[in-house]
Structure formats: structure tokens, C-alpha cells
XYZ file of N, CA, C and O in Angstrom:
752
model
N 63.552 92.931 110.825
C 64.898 93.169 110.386
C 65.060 92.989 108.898
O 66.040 93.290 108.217
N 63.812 92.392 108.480
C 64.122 92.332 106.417
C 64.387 93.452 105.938
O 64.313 94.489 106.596
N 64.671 93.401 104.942
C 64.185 94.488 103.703
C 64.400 93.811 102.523
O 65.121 92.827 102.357
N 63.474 94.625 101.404
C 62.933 94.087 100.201
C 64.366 94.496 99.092
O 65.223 95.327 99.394
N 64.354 93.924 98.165
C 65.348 93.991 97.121
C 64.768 93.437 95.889
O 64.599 92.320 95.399
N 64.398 95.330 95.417
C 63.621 95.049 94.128
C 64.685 94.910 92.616
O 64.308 94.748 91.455
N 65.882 95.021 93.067
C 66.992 95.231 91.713
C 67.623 94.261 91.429
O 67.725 93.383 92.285
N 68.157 94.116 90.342
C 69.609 93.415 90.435
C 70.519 93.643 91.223
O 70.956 94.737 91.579
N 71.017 92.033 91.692
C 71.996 92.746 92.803
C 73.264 92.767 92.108
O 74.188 93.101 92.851
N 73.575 92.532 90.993
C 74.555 93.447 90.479
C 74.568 94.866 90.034
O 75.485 95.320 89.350
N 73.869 95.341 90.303
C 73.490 96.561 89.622
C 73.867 97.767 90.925
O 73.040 98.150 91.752
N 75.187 98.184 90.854
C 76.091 99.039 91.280
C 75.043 100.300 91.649
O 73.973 100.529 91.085
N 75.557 100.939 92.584
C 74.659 101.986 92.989
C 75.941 103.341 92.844
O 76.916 103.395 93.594
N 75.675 104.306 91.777
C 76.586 105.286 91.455
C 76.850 106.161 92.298
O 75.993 107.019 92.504
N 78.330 106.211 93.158
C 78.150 107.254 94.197
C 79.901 107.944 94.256
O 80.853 107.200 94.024
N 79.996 108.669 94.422
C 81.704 109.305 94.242
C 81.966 108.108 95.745
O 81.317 107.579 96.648
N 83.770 108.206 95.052
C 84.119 107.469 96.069
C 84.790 108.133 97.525
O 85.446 107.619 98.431
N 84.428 109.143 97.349
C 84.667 109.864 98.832
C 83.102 110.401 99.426
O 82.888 111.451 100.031
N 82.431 109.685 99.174
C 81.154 110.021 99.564
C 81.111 109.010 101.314
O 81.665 107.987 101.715
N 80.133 110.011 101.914
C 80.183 109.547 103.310
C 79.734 107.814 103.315
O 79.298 107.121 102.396
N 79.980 107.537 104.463
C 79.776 106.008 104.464
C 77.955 105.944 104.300
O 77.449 105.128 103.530
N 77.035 106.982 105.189
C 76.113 106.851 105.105
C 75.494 106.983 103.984
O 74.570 106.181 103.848
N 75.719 107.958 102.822
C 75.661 107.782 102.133
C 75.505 106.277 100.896
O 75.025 106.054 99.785
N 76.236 105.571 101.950
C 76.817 104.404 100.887
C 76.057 103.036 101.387
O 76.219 101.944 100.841
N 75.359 103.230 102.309
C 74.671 102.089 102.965
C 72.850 102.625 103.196
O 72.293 103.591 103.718
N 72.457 101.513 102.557
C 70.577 101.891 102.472
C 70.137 100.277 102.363
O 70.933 99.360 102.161
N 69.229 100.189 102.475
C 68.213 98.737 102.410
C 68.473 97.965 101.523
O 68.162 96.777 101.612
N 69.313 98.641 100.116
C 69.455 97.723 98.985
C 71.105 96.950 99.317
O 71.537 95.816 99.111
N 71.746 98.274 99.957
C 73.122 97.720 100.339
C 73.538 97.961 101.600
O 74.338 98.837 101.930
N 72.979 97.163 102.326
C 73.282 97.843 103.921
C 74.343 97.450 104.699
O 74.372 97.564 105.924
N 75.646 96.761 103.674
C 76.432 95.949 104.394
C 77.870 97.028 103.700
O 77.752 97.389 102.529
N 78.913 97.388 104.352
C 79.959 97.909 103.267
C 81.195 97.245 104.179
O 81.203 97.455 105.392
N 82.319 96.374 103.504
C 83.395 96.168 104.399
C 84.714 96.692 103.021
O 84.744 96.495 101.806
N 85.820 97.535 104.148
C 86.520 97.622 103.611
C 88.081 97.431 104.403
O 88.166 97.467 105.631
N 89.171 97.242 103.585
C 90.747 97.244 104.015
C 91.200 98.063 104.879
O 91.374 99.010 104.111
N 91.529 98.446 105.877
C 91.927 99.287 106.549
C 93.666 99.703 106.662
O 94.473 99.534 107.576
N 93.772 100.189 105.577
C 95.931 100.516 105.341
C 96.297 101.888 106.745
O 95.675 102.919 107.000
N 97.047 101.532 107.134
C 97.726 102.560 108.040
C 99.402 101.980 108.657
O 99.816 100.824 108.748
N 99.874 102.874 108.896
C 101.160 102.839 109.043
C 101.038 101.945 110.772
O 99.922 101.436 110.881
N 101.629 101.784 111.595
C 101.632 101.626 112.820
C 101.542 102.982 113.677
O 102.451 103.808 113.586
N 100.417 103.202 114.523
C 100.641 104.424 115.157
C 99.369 105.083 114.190
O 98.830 105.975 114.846
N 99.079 105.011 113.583
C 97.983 105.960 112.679
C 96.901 104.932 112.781
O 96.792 103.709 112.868
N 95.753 106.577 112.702
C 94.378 105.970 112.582
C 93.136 106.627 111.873
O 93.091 107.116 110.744
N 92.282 106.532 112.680
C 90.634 107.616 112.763
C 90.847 108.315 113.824
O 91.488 107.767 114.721
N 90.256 110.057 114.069
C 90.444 110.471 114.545
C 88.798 110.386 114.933
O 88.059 109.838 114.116
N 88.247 110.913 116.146
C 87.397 110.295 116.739
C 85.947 111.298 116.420
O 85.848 112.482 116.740
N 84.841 110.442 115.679
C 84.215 110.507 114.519
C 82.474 109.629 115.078
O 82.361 108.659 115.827
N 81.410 110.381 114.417
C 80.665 109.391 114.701
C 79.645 109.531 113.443
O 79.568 110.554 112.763
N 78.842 108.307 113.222
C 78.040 108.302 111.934
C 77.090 107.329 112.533
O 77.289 106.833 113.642
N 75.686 106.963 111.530
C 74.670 106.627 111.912
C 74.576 104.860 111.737
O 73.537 104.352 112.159
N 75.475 104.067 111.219
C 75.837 103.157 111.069
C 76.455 102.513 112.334
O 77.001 103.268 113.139
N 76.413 101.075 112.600
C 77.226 100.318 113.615
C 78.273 100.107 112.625
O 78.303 100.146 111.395
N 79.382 99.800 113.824
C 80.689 99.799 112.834
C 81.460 98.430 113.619
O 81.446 98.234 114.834
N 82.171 97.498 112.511
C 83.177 96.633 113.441
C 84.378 96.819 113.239
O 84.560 97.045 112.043
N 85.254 96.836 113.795
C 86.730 96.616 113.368
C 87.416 95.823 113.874
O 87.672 95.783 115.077
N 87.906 94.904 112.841
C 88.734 93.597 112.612
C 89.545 93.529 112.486
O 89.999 93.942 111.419
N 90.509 92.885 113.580
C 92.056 92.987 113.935
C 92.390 91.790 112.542
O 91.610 90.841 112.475
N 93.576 91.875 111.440
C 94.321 91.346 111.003
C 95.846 90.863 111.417
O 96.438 89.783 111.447
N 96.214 92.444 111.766
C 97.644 92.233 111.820
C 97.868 93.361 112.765
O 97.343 94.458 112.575
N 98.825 93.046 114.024
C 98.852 94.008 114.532
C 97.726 94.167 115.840
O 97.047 93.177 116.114
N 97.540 95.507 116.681
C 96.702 95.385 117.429
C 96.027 96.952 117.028
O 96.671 97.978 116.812
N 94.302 96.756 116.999
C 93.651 97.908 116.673
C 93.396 98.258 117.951
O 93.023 97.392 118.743
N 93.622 100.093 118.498
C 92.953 100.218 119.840
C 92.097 101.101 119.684
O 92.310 102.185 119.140
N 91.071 100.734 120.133
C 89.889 101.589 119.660
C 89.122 102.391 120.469
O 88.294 101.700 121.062
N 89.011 104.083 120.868
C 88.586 104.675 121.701
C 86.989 104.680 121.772
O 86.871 105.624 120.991
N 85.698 104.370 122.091
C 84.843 104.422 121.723
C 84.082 104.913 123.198
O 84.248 104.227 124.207
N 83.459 105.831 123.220
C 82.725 106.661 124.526
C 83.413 107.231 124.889
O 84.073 108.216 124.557
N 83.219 106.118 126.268
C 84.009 106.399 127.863
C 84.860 105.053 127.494
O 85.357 104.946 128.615
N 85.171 104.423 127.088
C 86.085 102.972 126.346
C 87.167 103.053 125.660
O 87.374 103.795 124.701
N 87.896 102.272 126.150
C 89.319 102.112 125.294
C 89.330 100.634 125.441
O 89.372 100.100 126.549
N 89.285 99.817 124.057
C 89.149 98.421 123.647
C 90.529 98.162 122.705
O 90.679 98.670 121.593
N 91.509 97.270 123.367
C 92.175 96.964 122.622
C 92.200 95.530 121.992
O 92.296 94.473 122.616
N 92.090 95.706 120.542
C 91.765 94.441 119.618
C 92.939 93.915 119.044
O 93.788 94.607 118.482
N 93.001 92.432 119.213
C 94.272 91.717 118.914
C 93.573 91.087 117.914
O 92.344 91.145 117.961
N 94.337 90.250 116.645
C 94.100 89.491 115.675
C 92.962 88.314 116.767
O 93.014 87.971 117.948
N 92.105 88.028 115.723
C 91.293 87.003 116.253
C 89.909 87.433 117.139
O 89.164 86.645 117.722
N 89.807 88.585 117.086
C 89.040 90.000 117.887
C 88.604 90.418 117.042
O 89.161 90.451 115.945
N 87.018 91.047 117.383
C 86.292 91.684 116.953
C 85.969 92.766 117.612
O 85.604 92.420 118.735
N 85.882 94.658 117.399
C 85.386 95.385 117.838
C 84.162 96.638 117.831
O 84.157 97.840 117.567
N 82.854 95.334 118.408
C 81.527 95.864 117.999
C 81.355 97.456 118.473
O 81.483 97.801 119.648
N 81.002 98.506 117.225
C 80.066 99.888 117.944
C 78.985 100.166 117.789
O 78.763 100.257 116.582
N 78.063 100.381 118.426
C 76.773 100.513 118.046
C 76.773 101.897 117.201
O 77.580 102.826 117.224
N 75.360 101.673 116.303
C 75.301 103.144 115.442
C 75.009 104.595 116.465
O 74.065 104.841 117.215
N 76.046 105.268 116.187
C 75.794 106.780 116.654
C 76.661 107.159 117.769
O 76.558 108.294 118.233
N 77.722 106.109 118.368
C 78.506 105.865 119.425
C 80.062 106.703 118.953
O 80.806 106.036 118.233
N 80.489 107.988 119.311
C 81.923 108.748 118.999
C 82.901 107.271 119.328
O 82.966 106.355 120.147
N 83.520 107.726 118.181
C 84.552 106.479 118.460
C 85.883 106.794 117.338
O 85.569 107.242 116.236
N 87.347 106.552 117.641
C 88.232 106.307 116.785
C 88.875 105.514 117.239
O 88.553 104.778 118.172
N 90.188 105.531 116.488
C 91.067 103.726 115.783
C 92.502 104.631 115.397
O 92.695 105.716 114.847
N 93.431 103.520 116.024
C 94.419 103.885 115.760
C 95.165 101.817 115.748
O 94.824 100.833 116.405
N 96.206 102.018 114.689
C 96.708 100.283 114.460
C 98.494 100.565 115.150
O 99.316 101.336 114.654
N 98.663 99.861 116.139
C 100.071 99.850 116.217
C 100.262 97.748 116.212
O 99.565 96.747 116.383
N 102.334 98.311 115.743
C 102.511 96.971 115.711
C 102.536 95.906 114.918
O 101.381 95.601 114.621
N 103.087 95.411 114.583
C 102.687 93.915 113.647
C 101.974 93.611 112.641
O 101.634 92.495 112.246
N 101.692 94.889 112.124
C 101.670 95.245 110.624
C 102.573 94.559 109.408
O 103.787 94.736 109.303
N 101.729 93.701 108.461
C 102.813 93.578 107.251
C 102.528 94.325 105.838
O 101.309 94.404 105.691
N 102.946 94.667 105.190
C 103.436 95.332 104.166
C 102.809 94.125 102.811
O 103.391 93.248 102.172
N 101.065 94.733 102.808
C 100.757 93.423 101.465
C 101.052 93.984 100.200
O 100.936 95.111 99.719
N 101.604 92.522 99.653
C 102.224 92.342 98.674
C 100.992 91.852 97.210
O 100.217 90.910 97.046
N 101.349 92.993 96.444
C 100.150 93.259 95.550
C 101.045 93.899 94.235
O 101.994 94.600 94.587
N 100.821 93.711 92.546
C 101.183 94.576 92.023
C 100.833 95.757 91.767
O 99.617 95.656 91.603
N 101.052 96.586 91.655
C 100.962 98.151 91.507
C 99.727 98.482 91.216
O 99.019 99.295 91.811
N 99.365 97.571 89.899
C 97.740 97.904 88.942
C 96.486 97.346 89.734
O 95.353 97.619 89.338
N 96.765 96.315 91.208
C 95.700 95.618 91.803
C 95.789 96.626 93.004
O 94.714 96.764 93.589
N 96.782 97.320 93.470
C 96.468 98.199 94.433
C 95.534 98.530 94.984
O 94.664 98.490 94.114
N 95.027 98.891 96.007
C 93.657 99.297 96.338
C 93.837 100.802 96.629
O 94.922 101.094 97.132
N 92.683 102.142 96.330
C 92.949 103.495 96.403
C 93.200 103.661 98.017
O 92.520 103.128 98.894
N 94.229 104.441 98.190
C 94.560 105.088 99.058
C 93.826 105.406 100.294
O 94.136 106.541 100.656
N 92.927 104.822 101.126
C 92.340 104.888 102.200
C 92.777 107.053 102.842
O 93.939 107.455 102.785
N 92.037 107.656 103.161
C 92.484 108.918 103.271
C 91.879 109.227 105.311
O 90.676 109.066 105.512
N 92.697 109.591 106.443
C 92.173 109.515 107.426
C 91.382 110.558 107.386
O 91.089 110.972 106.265
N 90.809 111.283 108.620
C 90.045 112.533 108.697
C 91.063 114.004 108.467
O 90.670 115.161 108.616
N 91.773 113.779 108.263
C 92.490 115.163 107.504
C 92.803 115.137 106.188
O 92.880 116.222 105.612
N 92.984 114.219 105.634
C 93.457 113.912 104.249
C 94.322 113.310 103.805
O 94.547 113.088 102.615
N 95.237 112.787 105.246
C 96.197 111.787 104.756
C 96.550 111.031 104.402
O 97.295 110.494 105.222
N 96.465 110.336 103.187
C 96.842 109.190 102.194
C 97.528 108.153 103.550
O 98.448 108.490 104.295
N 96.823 106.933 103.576
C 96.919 105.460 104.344
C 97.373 104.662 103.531
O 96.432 104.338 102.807
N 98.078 104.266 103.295
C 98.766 102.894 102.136
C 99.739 102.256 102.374
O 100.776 102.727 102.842
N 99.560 101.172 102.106
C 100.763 99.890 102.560
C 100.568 99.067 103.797
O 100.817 97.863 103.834
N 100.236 99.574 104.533
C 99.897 98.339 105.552
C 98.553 98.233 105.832
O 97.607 98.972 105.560
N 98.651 96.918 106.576
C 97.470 95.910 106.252
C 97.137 96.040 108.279
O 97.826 95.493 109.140
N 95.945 96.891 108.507
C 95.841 96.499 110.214
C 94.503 95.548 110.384
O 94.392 94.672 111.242
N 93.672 95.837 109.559
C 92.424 95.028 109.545
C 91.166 95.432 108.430
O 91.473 95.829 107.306
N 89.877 95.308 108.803
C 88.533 95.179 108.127
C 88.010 96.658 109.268
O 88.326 97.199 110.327
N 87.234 96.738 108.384
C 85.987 97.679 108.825
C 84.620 97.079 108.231
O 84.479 96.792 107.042
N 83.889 96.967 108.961
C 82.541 96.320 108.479
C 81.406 97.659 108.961
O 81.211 98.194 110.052
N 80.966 97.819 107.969
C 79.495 99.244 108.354
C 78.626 98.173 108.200
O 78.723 97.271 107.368
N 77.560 98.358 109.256
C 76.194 97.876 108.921
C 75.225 99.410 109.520
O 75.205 100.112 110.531
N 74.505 99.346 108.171
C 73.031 99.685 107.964
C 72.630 99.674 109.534
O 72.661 98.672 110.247
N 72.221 101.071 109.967
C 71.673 100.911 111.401
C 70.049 100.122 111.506
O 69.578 99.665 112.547
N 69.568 100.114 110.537
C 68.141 99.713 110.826
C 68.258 98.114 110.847
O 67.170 97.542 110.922
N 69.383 97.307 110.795
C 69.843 96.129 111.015
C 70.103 95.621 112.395
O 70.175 94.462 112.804
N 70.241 96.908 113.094
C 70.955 96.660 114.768
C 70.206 96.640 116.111
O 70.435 96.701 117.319
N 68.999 96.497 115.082
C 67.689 96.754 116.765
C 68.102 95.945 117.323
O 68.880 96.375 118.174
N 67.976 94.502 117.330
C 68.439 93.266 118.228
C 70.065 93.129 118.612
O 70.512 92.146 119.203
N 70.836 94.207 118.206
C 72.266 94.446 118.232
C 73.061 94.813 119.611
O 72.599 95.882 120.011
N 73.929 94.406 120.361
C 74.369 95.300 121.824
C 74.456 96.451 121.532
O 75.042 96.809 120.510
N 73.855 97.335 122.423
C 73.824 98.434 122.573
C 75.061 99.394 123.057
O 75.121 100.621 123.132
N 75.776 98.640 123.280
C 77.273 99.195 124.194
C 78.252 98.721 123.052
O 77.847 97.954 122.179
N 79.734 99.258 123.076
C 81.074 98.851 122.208
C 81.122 97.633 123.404
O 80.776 97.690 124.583
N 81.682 96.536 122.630
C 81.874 95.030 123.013
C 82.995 94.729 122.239
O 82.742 94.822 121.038
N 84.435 94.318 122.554
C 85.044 93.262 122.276
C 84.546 91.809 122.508
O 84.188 91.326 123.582
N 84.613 90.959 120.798
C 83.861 89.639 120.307
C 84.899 89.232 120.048
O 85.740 89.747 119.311
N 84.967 88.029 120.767
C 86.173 86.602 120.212
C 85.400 86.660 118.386
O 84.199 86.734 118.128
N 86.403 86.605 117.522
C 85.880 85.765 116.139
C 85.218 84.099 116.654
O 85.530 83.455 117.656
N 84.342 83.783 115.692
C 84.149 82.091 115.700
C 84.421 81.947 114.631
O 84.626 82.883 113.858
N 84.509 80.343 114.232
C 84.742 80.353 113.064
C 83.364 80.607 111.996
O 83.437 80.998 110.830
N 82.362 80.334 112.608
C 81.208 80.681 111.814
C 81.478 82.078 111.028
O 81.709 82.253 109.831
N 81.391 82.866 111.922
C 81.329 84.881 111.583
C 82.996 84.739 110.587
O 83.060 85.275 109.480
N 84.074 84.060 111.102
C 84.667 84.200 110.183
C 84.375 83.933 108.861
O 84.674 84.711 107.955
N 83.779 82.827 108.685
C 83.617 81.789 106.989
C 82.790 82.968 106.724
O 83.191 83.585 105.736
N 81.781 83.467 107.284
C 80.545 84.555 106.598
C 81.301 85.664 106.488
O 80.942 86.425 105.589
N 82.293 86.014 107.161
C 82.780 87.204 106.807
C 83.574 87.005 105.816
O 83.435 87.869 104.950
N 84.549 86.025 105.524
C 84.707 86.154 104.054
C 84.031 85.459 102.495
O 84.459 85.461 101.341
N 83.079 85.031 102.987
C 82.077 85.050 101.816
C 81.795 86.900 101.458
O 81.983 87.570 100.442
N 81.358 87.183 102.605
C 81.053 88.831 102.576
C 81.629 89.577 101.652
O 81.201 90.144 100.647
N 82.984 89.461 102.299
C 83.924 90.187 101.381
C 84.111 90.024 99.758
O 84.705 90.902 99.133
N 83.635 88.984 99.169
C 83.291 88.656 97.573
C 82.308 89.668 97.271
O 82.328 90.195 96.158
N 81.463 89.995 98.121
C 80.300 90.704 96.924
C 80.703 92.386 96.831
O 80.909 93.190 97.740
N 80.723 92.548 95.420
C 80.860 93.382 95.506
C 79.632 94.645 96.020
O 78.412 94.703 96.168
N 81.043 95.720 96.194
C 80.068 97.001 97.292
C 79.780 97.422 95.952
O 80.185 97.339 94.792
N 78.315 98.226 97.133
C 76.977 99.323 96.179
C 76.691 98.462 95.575
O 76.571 98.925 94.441
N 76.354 96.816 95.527
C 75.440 95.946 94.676
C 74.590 95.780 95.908
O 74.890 95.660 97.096
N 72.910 95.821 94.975
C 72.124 95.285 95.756
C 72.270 93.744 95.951
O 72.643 92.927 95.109
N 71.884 93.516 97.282
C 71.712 91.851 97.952
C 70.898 90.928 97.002
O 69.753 91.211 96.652
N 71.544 89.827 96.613
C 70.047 89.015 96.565
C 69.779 88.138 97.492
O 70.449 88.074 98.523
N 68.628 87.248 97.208
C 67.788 86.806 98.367
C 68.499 85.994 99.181
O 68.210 85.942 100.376
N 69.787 85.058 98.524
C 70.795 84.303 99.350
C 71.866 85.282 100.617
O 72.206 85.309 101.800
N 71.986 85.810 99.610
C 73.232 86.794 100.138
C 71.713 87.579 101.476
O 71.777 87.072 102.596
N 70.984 88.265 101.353
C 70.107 88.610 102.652
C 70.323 87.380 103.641
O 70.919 87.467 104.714
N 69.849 86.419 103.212
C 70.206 85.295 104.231
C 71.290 85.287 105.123
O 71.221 85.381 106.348
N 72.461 85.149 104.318
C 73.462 85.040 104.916
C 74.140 86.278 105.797
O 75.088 86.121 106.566
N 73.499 87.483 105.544
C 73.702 88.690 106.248
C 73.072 88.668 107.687
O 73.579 89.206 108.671
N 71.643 87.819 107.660
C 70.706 87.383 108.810
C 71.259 86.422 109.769
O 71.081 86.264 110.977
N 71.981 85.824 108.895
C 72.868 84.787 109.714
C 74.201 85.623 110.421
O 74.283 85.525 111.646
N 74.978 86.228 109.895
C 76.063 87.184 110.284
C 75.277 87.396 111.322
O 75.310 86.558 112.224
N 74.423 88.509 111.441
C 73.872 89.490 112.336
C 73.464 88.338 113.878
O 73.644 88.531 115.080
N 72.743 86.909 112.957
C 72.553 86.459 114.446
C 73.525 85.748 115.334
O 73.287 85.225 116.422
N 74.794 85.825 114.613
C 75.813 85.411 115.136
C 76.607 86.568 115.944
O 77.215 86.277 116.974
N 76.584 87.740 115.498
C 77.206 88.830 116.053
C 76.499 88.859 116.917
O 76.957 89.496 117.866
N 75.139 88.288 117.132
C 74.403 88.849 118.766
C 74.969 87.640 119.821
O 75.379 87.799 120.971
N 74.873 86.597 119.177
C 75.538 85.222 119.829
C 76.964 84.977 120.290
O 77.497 83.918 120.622
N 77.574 86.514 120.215
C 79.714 85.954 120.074
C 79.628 86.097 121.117
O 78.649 86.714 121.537
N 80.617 85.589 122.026
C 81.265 85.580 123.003
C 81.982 87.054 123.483
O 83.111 87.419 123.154
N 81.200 87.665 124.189
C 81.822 89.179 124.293
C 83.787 88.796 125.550
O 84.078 88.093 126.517
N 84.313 89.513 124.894
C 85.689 89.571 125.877
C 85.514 89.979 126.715
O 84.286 89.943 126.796
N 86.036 90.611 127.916
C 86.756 91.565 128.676
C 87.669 92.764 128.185
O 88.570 92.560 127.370
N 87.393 94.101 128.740
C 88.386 94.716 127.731
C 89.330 94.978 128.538
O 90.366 95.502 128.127
């Protein structure tokens, strides 16, 4: 499950920012998490890529179609997909409206047609690098959070994306991963 990291891991990897996710995840950066803005009622329309994907209830409830599956994720929920699994996301509900000034904004999240997502807050998206997921469930699983995967998940969220890993930060990705095999799967 290693891989080598011959760069600086500050050293940004140049890629447009509408470039596919796969695109955006390789051995140097195989981890990408981002904000997920949508109104209540809006989502992903149902999509598949070579990456495992999680999505992390914040606010609100994410329901997530994945196969033959319909997983609905409440705050405190995790919703594992394995890489290559059709799956979309839609956030209803209990959404708040984050409060940010104008210039810290984050760009406009765009769904699969082109529609500008902004202002509400439903959760995380975490891509991992498929060559990370051999030891990974093979099926979509709703995961209780622990607090472990939480604290690592927001360390996570500090580094910045398209930097290569360094040797700590690999660690702690090894640790994520062996905790995501270890969660407590729900019931859906």
C-alpha cells in the first residue's frame, strides 16, 4: 500500500481547476478532500470514476444512491464507495448558510451540468487514490465517525491539495486508511 515521494511536498502539482478528479489524484497526491456547497434538495447526478470516494455528513442529511443502494447519511456518518462503483448525492435539510467574507469564499463547486453550488454547507468529499483500497470494503458501507478518523480527518484537511505527502503526513494517511477498514459499518 506505500508509495514513494520523491518531491517536495509543498510543491503544488499544476492542473486547471476543473480538471477531472482523476486527474488530480496519483501516488504523489493520492488523497483530495473537498467542501461540498449545495442548496437542500441538490446534488451529483449519478457518476462514476476510478477513485473510492467518502461522503461526510456535516449538516443536514446526505442520501446517497450508490449501485443497487440508497444510504442515507446523517451528521456523524460516513459514506464509504469503493473505486469504480456508479453512485450520486443529493443534501436535503439542515443545511446552514457558512459565514465567510466574500474574499475567503471558496469557488463555486459546479454539479454535472454546470450549475454553480454555493452557500450551503452539506458536508466533505474525501477521494482516495484507488491503488490505496486493496485492503478497502469492497461494497458502499455506511461508517459511524470515531473520534480517531475524525482528529485525522481534520489534520487532513490542513494540507494543502496537489502537494506531494511527506513521510509524516504518508503515515498518517496509513493510519486513516487502517481505521476506515476498522469503523463500525451501520445498517442502512
Amino acid at each position: 500500500m506505500g508509495y514513494t515521494n520523491n518531491h517536495h511536498r509543498n510543491s503544488p502539482i499544476a492542473l486547471p481547476p476543473d480538471a477531472p478528479v482523476e486527474a488530480r489524484l496519483h501516488d504523489r497526491a493520492p488523497l483530495l478532500i473537498q467542501e461540498q456547497f449545495a442548496t437542500p434538495g441538490s446534488g451529483k447526478q449519478r457518476h462514476t470514476h476510478p477513485e473510492a470516494q467518502l461522503y461526510i455528513a456535516l449538516r443536514g442529511v446526505i442520501v446517497v444512491d450508490a449501485a443497487d443502494t440508497r444510504c442515507i447519511i446523517p451528521p456523524g456518518h460516513w459514506c464509504w464507495i469503493p473505486p469504480g462503483v456508479e453512485h450520486g448525492a443529493s443534501v436535503h435539510g439542515g443545511a446552514v448558510r457558512k459565514k465567510m467574507p466574500a474574499s475567503s469564499q471558496p469557488a463555486a463547486s459546479k454539479d454535472n451540468d454546470g450549475n454553480e453550488q454555493r452557500g450551503l454547507m452539506g458536508g466533505l468529499t474525501l477521494y482516495l487514490a484507488a491503488a490505496l483500497c486493496r485492503d478497502l470494503p469492497a461494497q458502499t458501507l455506511i461508517l459511524r465517525q470515531t473520534p480517531l478518523l475524525q482528529a485525522l480527518l481534520q489534520r487532513m484537511q490542513a494540507w494543502p491539495p496537489h502537494a506531494a505527502l511527506d513521510a509524516a503526513q504518508q503515515r498518517l494517511l496509513m493510519v486513516f486508511i487502517d481505521e476506515l477498514r476498522q469503523a463500525p459499518p451501520e445498517a442502512m
